[in-house]
Coordinates of C-alpha atoms in Angstrom, one line a residue:
X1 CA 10.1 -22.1 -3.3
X2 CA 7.8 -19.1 -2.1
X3 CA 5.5 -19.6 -4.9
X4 CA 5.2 -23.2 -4.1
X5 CA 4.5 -22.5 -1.2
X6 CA 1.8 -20.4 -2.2
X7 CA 0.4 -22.2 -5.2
X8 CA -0.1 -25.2 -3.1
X9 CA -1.8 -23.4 -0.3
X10 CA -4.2 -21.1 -3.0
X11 CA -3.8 -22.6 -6.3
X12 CA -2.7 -19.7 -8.1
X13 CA -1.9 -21.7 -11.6
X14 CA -5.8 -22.4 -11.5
X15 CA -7.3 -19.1 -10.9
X16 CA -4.9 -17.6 -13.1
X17 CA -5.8 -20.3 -16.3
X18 CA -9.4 -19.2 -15.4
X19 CA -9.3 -15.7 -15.6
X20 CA -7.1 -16.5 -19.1
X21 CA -9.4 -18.8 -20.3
X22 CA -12.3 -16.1 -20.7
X23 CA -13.1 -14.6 -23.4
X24 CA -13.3 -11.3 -24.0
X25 CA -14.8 -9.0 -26.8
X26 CA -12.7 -7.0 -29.0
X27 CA -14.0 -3.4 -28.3
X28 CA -13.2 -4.2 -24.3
X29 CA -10.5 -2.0 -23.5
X30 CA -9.6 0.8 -20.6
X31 CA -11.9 3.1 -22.0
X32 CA -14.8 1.0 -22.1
X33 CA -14.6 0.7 -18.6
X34 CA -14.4 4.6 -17.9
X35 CA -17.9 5.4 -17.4
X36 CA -18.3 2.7 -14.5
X37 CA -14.9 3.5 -12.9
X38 CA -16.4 7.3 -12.8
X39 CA -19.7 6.4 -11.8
X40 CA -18.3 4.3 -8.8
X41 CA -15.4 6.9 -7.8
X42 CA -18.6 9.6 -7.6
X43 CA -20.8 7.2 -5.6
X44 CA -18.1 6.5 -3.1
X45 CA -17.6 10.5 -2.8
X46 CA -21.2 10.9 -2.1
X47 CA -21.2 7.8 0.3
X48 CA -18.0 8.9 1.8
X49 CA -18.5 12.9 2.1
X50 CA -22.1 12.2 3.8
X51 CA -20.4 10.4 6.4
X52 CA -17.8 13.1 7.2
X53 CA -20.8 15.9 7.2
X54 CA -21.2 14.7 10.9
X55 CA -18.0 15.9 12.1
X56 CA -16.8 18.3 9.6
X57 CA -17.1 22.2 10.3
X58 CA -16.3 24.7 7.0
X59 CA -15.7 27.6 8.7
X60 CA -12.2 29.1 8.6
X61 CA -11.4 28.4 12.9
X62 CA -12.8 25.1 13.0
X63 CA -11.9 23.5 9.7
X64 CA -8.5 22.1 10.5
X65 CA -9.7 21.1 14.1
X66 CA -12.4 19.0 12.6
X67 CA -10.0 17.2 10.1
X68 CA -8.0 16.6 13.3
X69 CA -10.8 15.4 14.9
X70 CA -12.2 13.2 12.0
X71 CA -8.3 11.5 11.6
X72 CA -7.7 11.1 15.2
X73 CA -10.4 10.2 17.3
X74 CA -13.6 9.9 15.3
X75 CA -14.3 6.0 15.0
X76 CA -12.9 4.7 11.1
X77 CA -12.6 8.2 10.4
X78 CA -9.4 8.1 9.2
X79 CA -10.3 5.2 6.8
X80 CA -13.0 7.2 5.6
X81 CA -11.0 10.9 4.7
X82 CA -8.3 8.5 2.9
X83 CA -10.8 6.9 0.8
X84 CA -13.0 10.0 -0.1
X85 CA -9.6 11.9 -0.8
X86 CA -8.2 8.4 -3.3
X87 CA -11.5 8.5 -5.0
X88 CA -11.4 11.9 -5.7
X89 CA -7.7 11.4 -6.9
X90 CA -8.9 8.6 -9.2

């Protein structure tokens, strides 16, 4: 009934027969796609990590004030220390 509800609303069936439907090459696999998936995770890292250089202090008394300070009250700072920290996870 929920999917239904759902698959009449965005027409899951069809996106899902299209994505199926393509073909892809043998030598396609996870690994193929490492060099991309790195090159984008260090991008975002630069991208990200300039942004926090405005508000972020390295010394040993104001480092943990600044994270505060970044994940509190600096605007979309939050947003932007999570997804420099996943990236550099990934």
């Amino acid at each position: 009934k929920v999917y239904d509800w759902f698959e009449e609303r965005l027409e899951i069936q069809a996106i899902a027969d299209d994505i199926t439907s393509k073909y892809v090459p043998p030598h396609v696999n996870i690994f193929y796609c490492l060099g991309g998936i790195t090159l984008t995770c260090f991008l975002v890292q630069v991208a990200t990590g300039f942004a926090m250089t405005f508000y972020y202090r390295p010394t040993v008394t104001e480092a943990f004030a600044s994270v505060q300070y970044i994940m509190t009250e600096a605007n979309f700072g939050w947003l932007i220390r999570s997804v420099h920290r996943w990236s550099a996870s990934m």
